[in-house]
Amino acid sequence: MNIASTSLLTNKPRFPAIGGSGALNSNYMSVLVFLDQADGHIKKSSFEAANYAAKVAEQLGTSAEGIVLGTVNDDLATLGNYGL
């Protein structure tokens, strides 16, 4: 058994082939992305990372979640435009 590409509990591949059905797969955890902020505003690079995380999550058939530390003055609902 190849540990790097197989789940030890289910003996199923950890990552489906890209271009699969895209259906939500409960065997995978959410993709977590850290959103960096400065002076209460989320940095542009974090929006780009959120978009990338959402695309990876879609390929894996799971969801993307974001975490930001500190106080943010921006409207966090706008992150929905980037897939979070």
XYZ file of C-alpha atoms in Angstrom:
84
model
C 0.000 0.000 0.000
C 1.339 3.413 -0.956
C 0.811 5.579 2.137
C 1.412 8.834 0.254
C -1.499 8.299 -2.108
C -3.909 6.082 -0.146
C -5.997 6.626 2.952
C -4.984 4.104 5.615
C -8.543 3.775 6.918
C -10.464 3.259 3.687
C -7.752 2.130 1.241
C -9.208 4.665 -1.217
C -7.071 7.145 -3.177
C -6.650 10.414 -1.296
C -7.001 12.615 -4.355
C -9.447 11.999 -7.205
C -8.396 12.547 -10.779
C -8.749 16.177 -11.810
C -11.788 16.648 -13.982
C -13.873 14.158 -12.010
C -17.543 14.501 -11.200
C -16.991 17.406 -8.787
C -19.596 15.995 -6.391
C -19.048 16.797 -2.724
C -16.950 13.987 -1.265
C -17.202 13.539 2.489
C -13.866 11.672 2.533
C -12.004 14.977 2.191
C -11.550 17.793 4.643
C -12.161 21.371 3.631
C -9.347 23.362 2.054
C -8.254 25.945 4.627
C -6.676 29.215 3.531
C -5.103 31.820 5.820
C -6.134 35.373 4.950
C -3.528 37.976 5.835
C -4.590 41.452 6.917
C -2.856 44.686 7.736
C -4.363 47.712 9.425
C -7.799 46.093 9.385
C -7.838 45.380 5.628
C -7.434 42.011 3.932
C -4.409 42.012 1.624
C -4.859 41.584 -2.128
C -2.714 38.454 -2.107
C -5.166 36.869 0.334
C -8.035 37.343 -2.120
C -5.901 35.607 -4.750
C -5.138 32.765 -2.324
C -8.848 32.447 -1.495
C -9.686 32.129 -5.174
C -7.019 29.462 -5.652
C -8.190 27.557 -2.557
C -11.756 27.551 -3.891
C -10.580 26.102 -7.208
C -8.551 23.377 -5.474
C -11.533 22.551 -3.250
C -13.770 22.287 -6.311
C -11.350 19.828 -7.909
C -11.285 17.765 -4.715
C -15.060 17.853 -4.398
C -15.029 19.647 -1.048
C -15.389 23.186 0.315
C -12.928 26.006 0.957
C -12.816 27.855 4.277
C -10.852 30.953 5.230
C -9.394 32.106 8.518
C -8.232 35.612 9.384
C -6.669 36.676 12.673
C -7.288 40.074 14.185
C -9.870 42.763 13.634
C -10.914 43.392 10.050
C -12.824 46.479 8.917
C -13.571 45.031 5.461
C -16.897 43.361 4.678
C -16.043 39.662 4.960
C -19.074 38.743 2.849
C -17.106 39.908 -0.205
C -14.964 36.794 0.203
C -17.925 34.916 -1.285
C -16.982 36.476 -4.613
C -13.706 34.542 -4.346
C -15.281 31.194 -3.496
C -15.235 31.254 0.304
